[in-house]
Amino acid sequence: MKKIIVLIIVVLYLGFTGCNKSYLEPNPLSFYSTENTFESPEALRNVLVSCEEIMREEYLTTNAPLISELIFSEVMVFGKTDAASPAQNMNLSITPDAQLNDGSYNRIGWYWDESYRTIKNANTVISKIDEPEYTSEEERNALLGTAFFHRAYRYYGLCHQFGDVPLILSLVETPRLDFYSTKREVILRRMKEDLEFAEQWVPVNVDKGAVNRGAVSHLLTKINLSLGLFDDAIQSATNVIDGGVHALMTSRFGIDAGRADKNVTWDLHRAENKALPENREGILLTIDRLNEQGNTSTASQLMYALVPQWHNNIVTPSGNKGTLDRAGIEIDQSSAYGRGVAQGRGTWYSTHMIWNDSGDDYRHAPGNWMRMEDLFYNNQDNQDAYYGEPLQKYSDDGRLLVTDTIRAWFQWPHYKTYIPDFTYEPARGGYTDWYVFRLAETHLLRAEAYTWKGDVLKAAEDINKVRERANADPVGPEMINIGYILDERNRELFYEEPRKTELTRMAYIFAQTGIPAYNGKTYSLSNFSDNNFFYDRIMEKTDFYNKGVRTNYGNEFRMSPYHVLWPVPASTINGNTQGVINQNKGYAGYERNVPPLESIEETIEE
């Protein structure tokens, strides 16, 4: 494999702030070195490797950006309770000139920066696709289709994180300060065209971690839904489901297949099993292995991020500190469950409401799902009479025994978060592969398309494919609406789906189509940032936002309807001095907006 050195500095401040610069400082313009760079297809493939690395970082690194997607939804809040500025009071902390790319606050800026870095890399391949010589048309078009996928993957996210954004369709090789926002629907229509081309050429079978045809069709399904093309969404989802390559895993397999106390849901989410050849459910994975080139520098740290801070803030009924995070002690709970700090803290909705009448659902079964009472007082440094007993939230006489219930007391899906850790002690969560797209979601996307069309019988069939595998009771068609689709997505796709993106996508569909929501309301694009399904859904389910809940530090959890879209970083707008990148309504700078571009032709001319 050739070693290629590609020096790329982004053209607009679309993310690359130097480490010695303030994040508020405009950082415009640069160049791209093209001389004698891409003499072989392998050289272009190497550019796309960076797209895969960015995807890996989204899911599997300390302070993972995906947490920001989850806290802007009804399923999770930011659980850090000992600092002034985390993303809890969104009205105060989420502004265009705030710190938007720090794990202690939020990673909104990461999505802007790294999405455009991915787009830049994809555009490099697209623009240079005819420089190398190929063995066949199939080889060329497969590479081009893969680049189209990576570009569409990021534009799908940007369009539901930020709305109208700059559309860049080719490699920018000279400095520019004159970008304009393009209408969201225009961007999505172009991404649909690109993916329809890719669907014909990207191979069906590729190495695990690379883009295959199923991943293209899966993403195309999401974009078809975004455009309100429900029949097209059904067809693209069916291409995956009936394609003969992917299948739901319904039988025991992998590293723990012989353990009678486990089940297929546990098997599906073991680090060692995700990329096994016999695992046909995974469609697109990101691969992160210890001591392998290109891995993350921090390991996943998923237990650190998503498990309660059970080792602190809990006392015994006798009043003594109840728990230790020390590894290797008699009751070693750090190694078994991870030393968590609750950066992502599940809401009552995601930890209780969706599990009402869950029956024997494997996803909520003992051993897979953890309750705080499943942990034990393990502080062997004191002679407390409660040592070795299950944790209690209240004493027998009614005293609260937890000094921080936000951070230290909630239930969680252990089968998802448990990653053996050979890097940190106490354990935080080691290296692991991870699902980005999985066939269970494809079924739920097709069920959603059927639901938008009013065909709840077929929607129930797809949902029940997922539920039956999880040993859950089947759902009747009379129960199916978009709210139920969201519930099932939460049950099945915890820390896989970008929840804010999907919730905003659904909010757009309600506003575009005028289809009445299950809450009795109809929505419109004309006042989208003031009245939308995204906000109403969160207010319906949350037990934190706008409920008067405060952290021990004093931060109140607050949110507004305009948070349906994130703020474009001020540094991006300020650095674009000869054009106008629009700001979203609700944020400073919105008053300087101009109409977005409404056609691909305008974008090219611009």
Coordinates of C-alpha atoms in Angstrom, one line a residue:
M1 CA 0.0 0.0 0.0
K2 CA 1.4 3.3 -1.0
K3 CA 2.0 5.9 1.7
I4 CA 0.3 9.0 0.6
I5 CA 0.8 12.4 2.1
V6 CA -2.2 14.6 1.5
L7 CA -2.0 18.1 2.9
I8 CA -5.5 19.5 3.2
I9 CA -6.7 22.6 5.0
V10 CA -10.3 23.4 4.7
V11 CA -11.4 26.3 2.5
L12 CA -14.1 27.8 4.6
Y13 CA -13.8 27.7 8.3
L14 CA -15.8 24.6 8.3
G15 CA -14.1 23.3 11.3
F16 CA -10.3 23.4 11.3
T17 CA -9.4 25.8 14.1
G18 CA -5.8 25.6 14.9
C19 CA -4.8 24.5 18.4
N20 CA -3.3 27.9 19.1
K21 CA -6.4 29.8 18.1
S22 CA -9.6 30.7 20.0
Y23 CA -12.7 28.8 18.8
L24 CA -14.3 32.3 18.3
E25 CA -11.6 33.4 15.9
P26 CA -12.4 33.2 12.2
N27 CA -10.0 30.8 10.5
P28 CA -10.7 31.1 6.8
L29 CA -9.2 29.7 3.7
S30 CA -6.4 27.6 2.5
F31 CA -5.3 25.4 -0.3
Y32 CA -5.3 21.8 -1.4
S33 CA -2.1 20.3 -2.9
T34 CA -3.0 18.2 -6.0
E35 CA 0.3 17.6 -7.7
N36 CA 1.0 13.9 -8.5
T37 CA -1.2 12.7 -5.7
F38 CA -3.6 10.2 -7.1
E39 CA -1.9 7.9 -9.5
S40 CA -3.8 4.7 -8.4
P41 CA -7.2 3.7 -7.1
E42 CA -5.6 2.8 -3.8
A43 CA -4.5 6.4 -3.3
L44 CA -8.1 7.5 -3.5
R45 CA -9.3 4.7 -1.2
N46 CA -6.8 5.9 1.3
V47 CA -8.6 9.3 1.4
L48 CA -11.8 7.5 2.2
V49 CA -10.1 5.8 5.2
S50 CA -10.2 9.2 6.9
C51 CA -14.0 9.2 6.5
E52 CA -14.2 5.9 8.3
E53 CA -11.9 7.2 11.1
I54 CA -14.2 10.2 11.6
M55 CA -17.2 7.8 11.9
R56 CA -15.3 5.8 14.5
E57 CA -14.6 8.9 16.6
E58 CA -18.3 9.7 16.5
Y59 CA -19.2 6.6 18.5
L60 CA -16.0 5.3 20.2
T61 CA -13.9 7.8 22.0
T62 CA -13.9 9.7 25.3
N63 CA -16.6 12.4 25.3
A64 CA -18.1 10.8 22.2
P65 CA -20.0 13.2 19.9
L66 CA -23.0 10.8 19.8
I67 CA -23.8 11.8 23.4
S68 CA -24.7 15.3 22.1
E69 CA -27.2 13.7 19.7
L70 CA -28.8 11.8 22.6
I71 CA -29.1 14.6 25.1
F72 CA -31.0 16.7 22.5
S73 CA -33.9 14.2 22.7
E74 CA -36.2 12.5 25.1
V75 CA -33.9 9.6 25.9
M76 CA -31.0 11.2 27.8
V77 CA -29.7 14.2 29.5
F78 CA -26.1 15.3 30.2
G79 CA -25.5 13.9 33.7
K80 CA -22.4 15.9 34.8
T81 CA -23.6 17.8 37.8
D82 CA -20.5 19.5 39.2
A83 CA -19.8 22.2 36.6
A84 CA -21.4 25.4 35.4
S85 CA -21.7 25.1 31.7
P86 CA -22.7 21.6 30.5
A87 CA -25.5 21.3 27.9
Q88 CA -28.3 21.2 30.5
N89 CA -29.8 24.7 30.3
M90 CA -29.8 24.8 26.5
N91 CA -31.3 28.3 26.5
L92 CA -28.1 29.6 28.1
S93 CA -25.3 27.3 27.0
I94 CA -26.2 26.5 23.4
T95 CA -25.4 29.7 21.5
P96 CA -23.4 30.3 18.3
D97 CA -20.4 31.7 20.1
A98 CA -20.4 29.3 23.0
Q99 CA -17.9 26.4 23.4
L100 CA -19.4 24.0 21.0
N101 CA -16.7 21.3 20.7
D102 CA -15.7 20.2 24.2
G103 CA -16.9 17.0 25.8
S104 CA -17.5 18.8 29.1
Y105 CA -20.0 20.9 27.3
N106 CA -21.3 19.5 24.0
R107 CA -19.9 18.3 20.7
I108 CA -22.2 20.3 18.3
G109 CA -19.1 21.9 16.8
W110 CA -17.6 18.5 16.2
Y111 CA -20.5 17.6 13.9
W112 CA -20.1 20.7 11.9
D113 CA -16.3 20.5 11.7
E114 CA -15.9 16.8 11.0
S115 CA -18.9 16.5 8.7
Y116 CA -17.4 19.1 6.4
R117 CA -14.0 17.4 6.7
T118 CA -15.7 14.1 5.6
I119 CA -17.4 16.0 2.7
K120 CA -14.0 17.5 1.7
N121 CA -12.4 14.1 1.6
A122 CA -15.3 12.6 -0.3
N123 CA -15.2 15.5 -2.8
T124 CA -11.5 14.8 -3.3
V125 CA -12.3 11.3 -4.5
I126 CA -15.3 12.4 -6.5
S127 CA -13.3 15.2 -8.3
K128 CA -10.2 13.1 -8.9
I129 CA -12.1 9.9 -9.8
D130 CA -10.7 9.8 -13.4
E131 CA -7.1 10.4 -12.5
P132 CA -6.1 6.8 -11.8
E133 CA -6.3 3.9 -14.3
Y134 CA -8.8 1.2 -13.3
T135 CA -9.1 -2.5 -14.2
S136 CA -12.8 -2.1 -15.0
E137 CA -15.7 0.3 -14.9
E138 CA -17.0 -1.6 -11.9
E139 CA -13.9 -0.7 -9.9
R140 CA -14.2 3.0 -10.7
N141 CA -17.9 3.3 -10.0
A142 CA -17.7 1.3 -6.8
L143 CA -15.1 3.8 -5.5
L144 CA -17.2 6.7 -6.7
G145 CA -20.3 5.2 -5.1
T146 CA -18.5 4.8 -1.8
A147 CA -17.4 8.5 -1.9
F148 CA -21.1 9.4 -2.6
F149 CA -22.1 7.4 0.4
H150 CA -19.8 9.2 2.8
R151 CA -20.8 12.6 1.5
A152 CA -24.5 11.7 1.7
Y153 CA -24.1 10.3 5.2
R154 CA -22.7 13.6 6.5
Y155 CA -25.2 15.8 4.6
Y156 CA -28.1 13.7 5.9
G157 CA -26.8 14.5 9.4
L158 CA -26.1 18.2 8.8
C159 CA -29.6 18.7 7.2
H160 CA -31.3 17.5 10.4
Q161 CA -28.8 19.0 12.9
F162 CA -28.5 22.5 11.3
G163 CA -31.1 22.6 8.5
D164 CA -30.0 24.7 5.5
V165 CA -26.2 24.5 5.1
P166 CA -23.6 25.1 2.4
L167 CA -23.7 22.5 -0.3
I168 CA -20.2 21.7 -1.7
L169 CA -20.2 19.2 -4.5
S170 CA -16.7 19.4 -5.8
L171 CA -13.2 19.9 -4.4
V172 CA -12.4 23.5 -3.7
E173 CA -8.9 24.2 -4.8
T174 CA -8.6 27.9 -4.3
P175 CA -9.4 30.1 -1.2
R176 CA -13.0 31.1 -0.9
L177 CA -15.0 33.2 1.5
D178 CA -18.2 33.3 -0.4
F179 CA -20.3 30.4 0.7
Y180 CA -24.1 30.5 0.9
S181 CA -26.6 28.1 2.6
T182 CA -28.6 25.8 0.4
K183 CA -32.1 24.7 1.1
R184 CA -32.3 21.4 2.9
E185 CA -34.6 19.7 0.4
V186 CA -32.3 20.6 -2.5
I187 CA -29.4 19.0 -0.7
L188 CA -31.3 15.8 0.1
R189 CA -32.6 15.4 -3.4
R190 CA -29.1 15.5 -4.7
M191 CA -27.9 13.0 -2.1
K192 CA -30.8 10.7 -3.2
E193 CA -29.5 10.9 -6.8
D194 CA -26.0 10.1 -5.7
L195 CA -27.1 7.1 -3.6
E196 CA -29.2 5.7 -6.4
F197 CA -26.1 5.6 -8.5
A198 CA -24.1 4.1 -5.6
E199 CA -26.7 1.4 -5.0
Q200 CA -26.0 0.1 -8.5
W201 CA -22.2 -0.1 -8.1
V202 CA -21.1 -0.4 -4.5
P203 CA -20.3 -4.1 -3.9
V204 CA -22.6 -6.3 -1.9
N205 CA -19.8 -8.0 0.0
V206 CA -16.9 -6.0 1.4
D207 CA -14.6 -6.2 4.4
K208 CA -16.2 -5.5 7.8
G209 CA -16.0 -1.8 8.5
A210 CA -16.3 -0.8 4.8
V211 CA -19.3 0.5 3.0
N212 CA -21.4 -2.1 1.3
R213 CA -24.5 -2.0 -0.9
G214 CA -26.8 -2.6 2.1
A215 CA -25.4 0.5 3.8
V216 CA -26.1 2.5 0.7
S217 CA -29.7 1.3 0.6
H218 CA -30.2 1.8 4.3
L219 CA -29.0 5.4 4.1
L220 CA -31.1 6.0 1.0
T221 CA -34.1 4.8 3.0
K222 CA -33.5 7.5 5.5
I223 CA -33.2 10.2 2.8
N224 CA -36.3 8.9 1.0
L225 CA -38.2 9.3 4.3
S226 CA -36.8 12.8 4.8
L227 CA -38.2 13.8 1.4
G228 CA -41.6 12.3 2.1
L229 CA -41.1 9.6 -0.5
F230 CA -42.5 6.8 1.5
D231 CA -42.9 4.3 -1.4
D232 CA -39.3 4.8 -2.4
A233 CA -38.3 4.3 1.3
I234 CA -40.2 1.0 1.4
Q235 CA -38.4 -0.1 -1.8
S236 CA -34.9 0.8 -0.7
A237 CA -35.4 -0.8 2.7
T238 CA -36.8 -3.9 1.0
N239 CA -33.6 -4.0 -1.1
V240 CA -31.7 -4.7 2.1
I241 CA -34.2 -6.9 3.9
D242 CA -34.9 -9.2 1.0
G243 CA -31.4 -8.9 -0.6
G244 CA -30.3 -12.3 0.7
V245 CA -27.2 -10.9 2.4
H246 CA -28.4 -9.6 5.7
A247 CA -30.6 -11.3 8.3
L248 CA -31.7 -10.7 11.9
M249 CA -29.7 -12.9 14.2
T250 CA -32.2 -15.2 16.0
S251 CA -29.9 -18.0 17.3
R252 CA -27.1 -18.0 19.8
F253 CA -23.6 -17.3 18.4
G254 CA -20.2 -16.1 19.2
I255 CA -18.0 -15.9 22.3
D256 CA -20.7 -16.6 25.0
A257 CA -23.0 -18.9 22.9
G258 CA -22.5 -21.7 25.4
R259 CA -23.6 -19.6 28.5
A260 CA -27.1 -20.7 29.5
D261 CA -27.6 -17.5 31.5
K262 CA -27.3 -15.3 28.4
N263 CA -29.4 -14.9 25.2
V264 CA -29.1 -13.8 21.6
T265 CA -29.5 -10.1 22.5
W266 CA -26.4 -10.4 24.7
D267 CA -24.5 -12.2 21.9
L268 CA -25.4 -9.6 19.3
H269 CA -23.8 -6.8 21.3
R270 CA -20.6 -8.5 22.4
A271 CA -17.5 -6.7 21.2
E272 CA -16.0 -10.0 20.0
N273 CA -19.2 -10.8 18.0
K274 CA -20.1 -7.7 16.0
A275 CA -17.8 -8.3 13.1
L276 CA -17.9 -12.1 13.0
P277 CA -18.6 -13.5 9.5
E278 CA -21.7 -15.4 10.8
N279 CA -23.2 -12.2 12.1
R280 CA -25.4 -11.2 9.2
E281 CA -27.3 -8.5 11.0
G282 CA -24.6 -5.8 11.0
I283 CA -24.8 -3.7 7.8
L284 CA -22.3 -1.0 8.5
L285 CA -19.8 -1.2 11.4
T286 CA -17.0 0.9 12.6
I287 CA -14.0 -1.2 13.6
D288 CA -11.8 -0.2 16.7
R289 CA -9.3 -2.8 17.9
L290 CA -6.5 -2.6 20.5
N291 CA -3.1 -2.3 19.0
E292 CA -4.4 -2.0 15.4
Q293 CA -3.5 0.8 13.1
G294 CA -6.1 3.6 12.9
N295 CA -7.8 2.8 16.2
T296 CA -8.9 5.5 18.5
S297 CA -6.4 6.9 21.0
T298 CA -8.7 6.5 24.0
A299 CA -10.7 3.3 23.5
S300 CA -14.5 3.5 23.7
Q301 CA -14.9 4.5 27.3
L302 CA -18.6 3.7 27.0
M303 CA -18.9 2.5 30.5
Y304 CA -17.3 5.7 31.8
A305 CA -19.8 7.8 29.8
L306 CA -23.0 5.9 30.2
V307 CA -23.0 4.0 33.5
P308 CA -24.1 5.8 36.8
Q309 CA -21.5 7.2 39.1
W310 CA -22.4 4.4 41.5
H311 CA -19.0 4.6 43.2
N312 CA -19.7 8.0 44.7
N313 CA -22.7 9.8 46.3
I314 CA -24.1 6.7 47.9
V315 CA -24.1 6.0 51.6
T316 CA -25.3 3.0 53.6
P317 CA -28.2 3.2 56.0
S318 CA -25.6 3.6 58.7
G319 CA -24.3 6.8 57.0
N320 CA -21.0 5.5 55.8
K321 CA -19.6 5.7 52.3
G322 CA -21.1 2.7 50.6
T323 CA -19.1 2.0 47.4
L324 CA -15.6 1.8 46.0
D325 CA -14.4 1.9 42.4
R326 CA -11.3 0.0 43.2
A327 CA -10.5 -3.0 40.9
G328 CA -9.4 -6.3 42.3
I329 CA -11.3 -6.1 45.6
E330 CA -13.6 -8.8 46.9
I331 CA -16.7 -7.2 45.3
D332 CA -15.2 -5.8 42.2
Q333 CA -18.0 -3.9 40.5
S334 CA -15.8 -1.6 38.3
S335 CA -14.5 -4.5 36.3
A336 CA -17.9 -6.1 36.0
Y337 CA -19.9 -2.9 35.1
G338 CA -17.4 -0.1 34.6
R339 CA -16.5 3.0 36.6
G340 CA -19.2 5.4 35.3
V341 CA -19.5 9.2 35.5
A342 CA -22.9 9.5 33.8
Q343 CA -22.1 11.9 31.0
G344 CA -25.2 10.4 29.4
R345 CA -28.0 9.8 31.9
G346 CA -31.1 8.0 30.8
T347 CA -34.4 9.6 31.4
W348 CA -37.4 8.0 33.1
Y349 CA -38.9 7.5 29.6
S350 CA -36.0 5.5 28.4
T351 CA -35.3 3.6 31.6
H352 CA -38.9 2.9 32.7
M353 CA -41.8 4.1 30.5
I354 CA -40.9 2.2 27.4
W355 CA -40.5 -1.0 29.4
N356 CA -44.0 -1.1 30.9
D357 CA -45.3 -4.6 30.4
S358 CA -42.0 -5.7 28.9
G359 CA -42.5 -9.2 30.0
D360 CA -39.6 -11.5 29.0
D361 CA -38.1 -9.0 26.6
Y362 CA -34.4 -9.9 26.5
R363 CA -33.4 -6.2 26.2
H364 CA -34.8 -5.6 29.7
A365 CA -34.0 -9.0 31.2
P366 CA -31.9 -9.6 34.4
G367 CA -28.3 -9.8 33.4
N368 CA -28.8 -7.6 30.3
W369 CA -30.5 -4.7 32.0
M370 CA -29.1 -3.3 35.3
R371 CA -31.0 -1.7 38.2
M372 CA -29.1 0.0 40.9
E373 CA -30.4 -2.5 43.4
D374 CA -28.4 -5.1 41.4
L375 CA -25.2 -3.5 42.8
F376 CA -23.9 -4.0 46.3
Y377 CA -22.3 -2.0 49.0
N378 CA -18.7 -2.9 48.4
N379 CA -16.7 -0.5 50.6
Q380 CA -14.4 -2.9 52.4
D381 CA -12.5 -0.1 54.0
N382 CA -15.1 0.3 56.7
Q383 CA -16.8 -2.2 59.0
D384 CA -20.3 -1.3 57.9
A385 CA -23.0 -3.9 58.7
Y386 CA -24.5 -3.4 55.2
Y387 CA -21.3 -4.5 53.4
G388 CA -22.3 -7.0 50.7
E389 CA -26.0 -6.1 50.8
P390 CA -27.8 -4.6 47.7
L391 CA -27.8 -0.9 47.3
Q392 CA -30.8 1.1 48.7
K393 CA -32.1 4.4 47.6
Y394 CA -33.9 5.0 50.8
S395 CA -33.3 3.7 54.3
D396 CA -36.1 1.8 56.1
D397 CA -37.0 5.0 57.9
G398 CA -37.3 6.9 54.7
R399 CA -34.0 8.8 54.5
L400 CA -32.5 9.4 51.0
L401 CA -29.2 7.6 50.8
V402 CA -28.0 9.1 47.5
T403 CA -26.6 12.6 47.5
D404 CA -26.8 13.0 43.7
T405 CA -29.7 11.0 42.1
I406 CA -29.1 12.5 38.7
R407 CA -25.6 11.2 38.4
A408 CA -25.5 8.2 40.6
W409 CA -28.9 6.5 40.5
F410 CA -30.5 5.2 37.3
Q411 CA -31.0 2.0 35.3
W412 CA -29.0 1.2 32.2
P413 CA -28.6 -1.4 29.4
H414 CA -25.6 -3.4 30.5
Y415 CA -25.7 -5.6 27.5
K416 CA -24.9 -2.5 25.3
T417 CA -22.5 -0.7 27.5
Y418 CA -20.3 -3.5 28.8
I419 CA -17.0 -3.6 26.9
P420 CA -14.1 -5.5 28.4
D421 CA -11.3 -3.1 29.2
F422 CA -7.6 -4.0 29.0
T423 CA -6.5 -0.3 29.0
Y424 CA -7.9 1.4 32.1
E425 CA -8.1 0.4 35.7
P426 CA -10.7 0.9 37.0
A427 CA -12.4 -0.1 33.8
R428 CA -13.9 2.6 31.6
G429 CA -14.7 0.6 28.5
G430 CA -12.2 -0.9 26.1
Y431 CA -11.8 -1.2 22.4
T432 CA -14.7 -2.5 20.4
D433 CA -16.4 -2.7 17.0
W434 CA -19.7 -0.9 16.8
Y435 CA -22.9 -1.0 14.7
V436 CA -23.6 2.1 12.7
F437 CA -26.4 0.5 10.6
R438 CA -28.1 -2.8 11.6
L439 CA -30.9 -4.7 9.9
A440 CA -33.1 -4.3 12.9
E441 CA -33.2 -0.6 12.1
T442 CA -33.9 -1.3 8.5
H443 CA -37.1 -3.1 9.6
L444 CA -38.0 -0.2 11.8
L445 CA -37.4 2.3 9.0
R446 CA -39.7 0.3 6.7
A447 CA -42.2 0.1 9.4
E448 CA -42.0 3.9 9.7
A449 CA -42.6 4.3 6.0
Y450 CA -45.7 2.1 6.2
T451 CA -46.9 4.1 9.2
W452 CA -46.7 7.4 7.3
K453 CA -48.7 5.8 4.6
G454 CA -51.3 4.5 7.1
D455 CA -50.6 0.9 6.5
V456 CA -50.2 -0.1 10.2
L457 CA -50.7 -3.8 9.4
K458 CA -47.5 -4.0 7.4
A459 CA -45.8 -1.7 9.9
A460 CA -46.6 -4.1 12.7
E461 CA -45.2 -7.0 10.8
D462 CA -41.8 -5.3 10.5
I463 CA -41.8 -4.2 14.1
N464 CA -42.7 -7.7 15.3
K465 CA -39.7 -9.1 13.4
V466 CA -37.6 -7.1 15.8
R467 CA -39.7 -7.8 18.9
E468 CA -39.9 -11.5 18.3
R469 CA -36.1 -11.8 18.1
A470 CA -35.9 -9.9 21.4
N471 CA -38.5 -12.4 22.9
A472 CA -41.0 -9.5 23.4
D473 CA -44.7 -9.8 23.0
P474 CA -45.9 -8.9 19.5
V475 CA -47.6 -5.6 19.1
G476 CA -51.0 -5.2 17.4
P477 CA -51.5 -2.8 14.5
E478 CA -53.9 -0.7 16.6
M479 CA -50.9 0.4 18.7
I480 CA -48.8 1.6 15.8
N481 CA -48.1 5.3 15.3
I482 CA -45.0 7.4 15.0
G483 CA -44.7 7.6 18.8
Y484 CA -44.6 3.8 19.0
I485 CA -42.0 3.7 16.2
L486 CA -39.8 6.0 18.4
D487 CA -40.4 3.8 21.4
E488 CA -39.3 0.7 19.6
R489 CA -36.3 2.5 18.2
N490 CA -35.3 3.5 21.7
R491 CA -35.6 -0.1 22.9
E492 CA -33.6 -1.5 20.1
L493 CA -31.1 1.2 19.0
F494 CA -29.7 2.7 22.2
Y495 CA -26.4 4.3 21.4
E496 CA -26.7 3.3 17.8
E497 CA -29.1 5.8 16.3
P498 CA -28.4 9.6 16.2
R499 CA -31.6 10.3 18.1
K500 CA -31.7 14.1 17.7
T501 CA -31.2 13.7 13.9
E502 CA -34.0 11.1 13.6
L503 CA -36.4 13.1 15.8
T504 CA -35.8 16.2 13.8
R505 CA -36.2 14.3 10.6
M506 CA -39.6 13.1 11.8
A507 CA -40.5 16.7 12.8
Y508 CA -39.7 17.9 9.3
I509 CA -41.9 15.1 7.8
F510 CA -44.9 16.2 9.9
A511 CA -44.3 19.9 8.9
Q512 CA -43.8 19.0 5.2
T513 CA -46.8 16.8 4.8
G514 CA -49.3 18.2 7.3
I515 CA -50.0 14.6 8.5
P516 CA -51.6 14.9 11.9
A517 CA -49.4 13.7 14.7
Y518 CA -50.6 11.2 17.3
N519 CA -50.7 14.1 19.8
G520 CA -53.5 15.7 17.7
K521 CA -51.4 18.5 16.3
T522 CA -50.5 19.4 12.8
Y523 CA -47.3 21.3 11.9
S524 CA -46.0 23.6 9.2
L525 CA -42.6 24.6 7.8
S526 CA -43.6 28.2 8.1
N527 CA -43.0 28.3 11.8
F528 CA -40.9 25.3 12.2
S529 CA -38.5 26.7 14.8
D530 CA -41.4 27.9 17.0
N531 CA -43.8 24.9 16.8
N532 CA -42.5 21.5 16.0
F533 CA -42.9 17.8 16.8
F534 CA -39.3 17.5 18.1
Y535 CA -40.0 19.8 21.0
D536 CA -43.5 18.5 21.7
R537 CA -42.2 14.9 21.8
I538 CA -39.5 15.8 24.3
M539 CA -41.8 17.8 26.5
E540 CA -44.3 14.9 26.4
K541 CA -41.7 12.4 27.7
T542 CA -39.0 14.2 29.6
D543 CA -38.7 14.3 33.4
F544 CA -35.9 16.9 33.2
Y545 CA -36.3 19.7 30.6
N546 CA -38.6 22.5 31.7
K547 CA -39.7 20.6 34.8
G548 CA -37.8 22.7 37.3
V549 CA -35.1 20.0 37.8
R550 CA -31.7 21.4 38.9
T551 CA -28.3 19.8 39.3
N552 CA -26.4 19.9 42.6
Y553 CA -24.4 22.7 41.0
G554 CA -27.6 24.7 40.4
N555 CA -28.0 24.3 36.6
E556 CA -31.6 23.9 35.6
F557 CA -32.5 21.7 32.6
R558 CA -34.1 23.9 30.0
M559 CA -35.0 23.6 26.4
S560 CA -36.9 25.6 23.7
P561 CA -38.7 24.8 20.4
Y562 CA -35.9 26.3 18.4
H563 CA -33.5 23.7 19.6
V564 CA -34.9 21.5 16.8
L565 CA -31.9 22.9 15.0
W566 CA -28.5 23.5 16.4
P567 CA -26.7 26.9 16.0
V568 CA -24.2 27.2 13.2
P569 CA -20.8 28.1 14.9
A570 CA -20.3 31.9 14.9
S571 CA -16.7 31.4 13.7
T572 CA -17.9 29.8 10.5
I573 CA -20.3 32.6 9.7
N574 CA -17.8 35.4 10.7
G575 CA -15.0 33.9 8.6
N576 CA -17.2 33.7 5.5
T577 CA -16.9 37.5 4.7
Q578 CA -18.0 37.5 1.1
G579 CA -21.1 35.2 1.4
V580 CA -23.8 34.4 3.9
I581 CA -24.1 31.2 5.8
N582 CA -27.5 31.4 7.5
Q583 CA -28.0 31.1 11.2
N584 CA -31.0 29.2 12.6
K585 CA -33.9 31.0 14.2
G586 CA -33.6 31.5 17.9
Y587 CA -29.9 32.3 17.8
A588 CA -28.0 35.5 17.4
G589 CA -27.2 36.3 13.8
Y590 CA -30.5 35.0 12.4
E591 CA -31.5 38.5 11.5
R592 CA -28.7 38.7 8.9
N593 CA -30.0 35.7 6.9
V594 CA -30.7 35.8 3.2
P595 CA -32.9 33.3 1.3
P596 CA -31.1 30.0 0.9
L597 CA -30.2 28.7 -2.6
E598 CA -33.0 26.7 -4.1
S599 CA -31.4 24.7 -6.9
I600 CA -28.3 22.8 -7.7
E601 CA -27.6 25.2 -10.5
E602 CA -27.5 28.1 -8.1
T603 CA -25.2 26.2 -5.8
I604 CA -22.8 25.5 -8.7
E605 CA -22.9 29.1 -9.9
E606 CA -22.4 30.3 -6.4

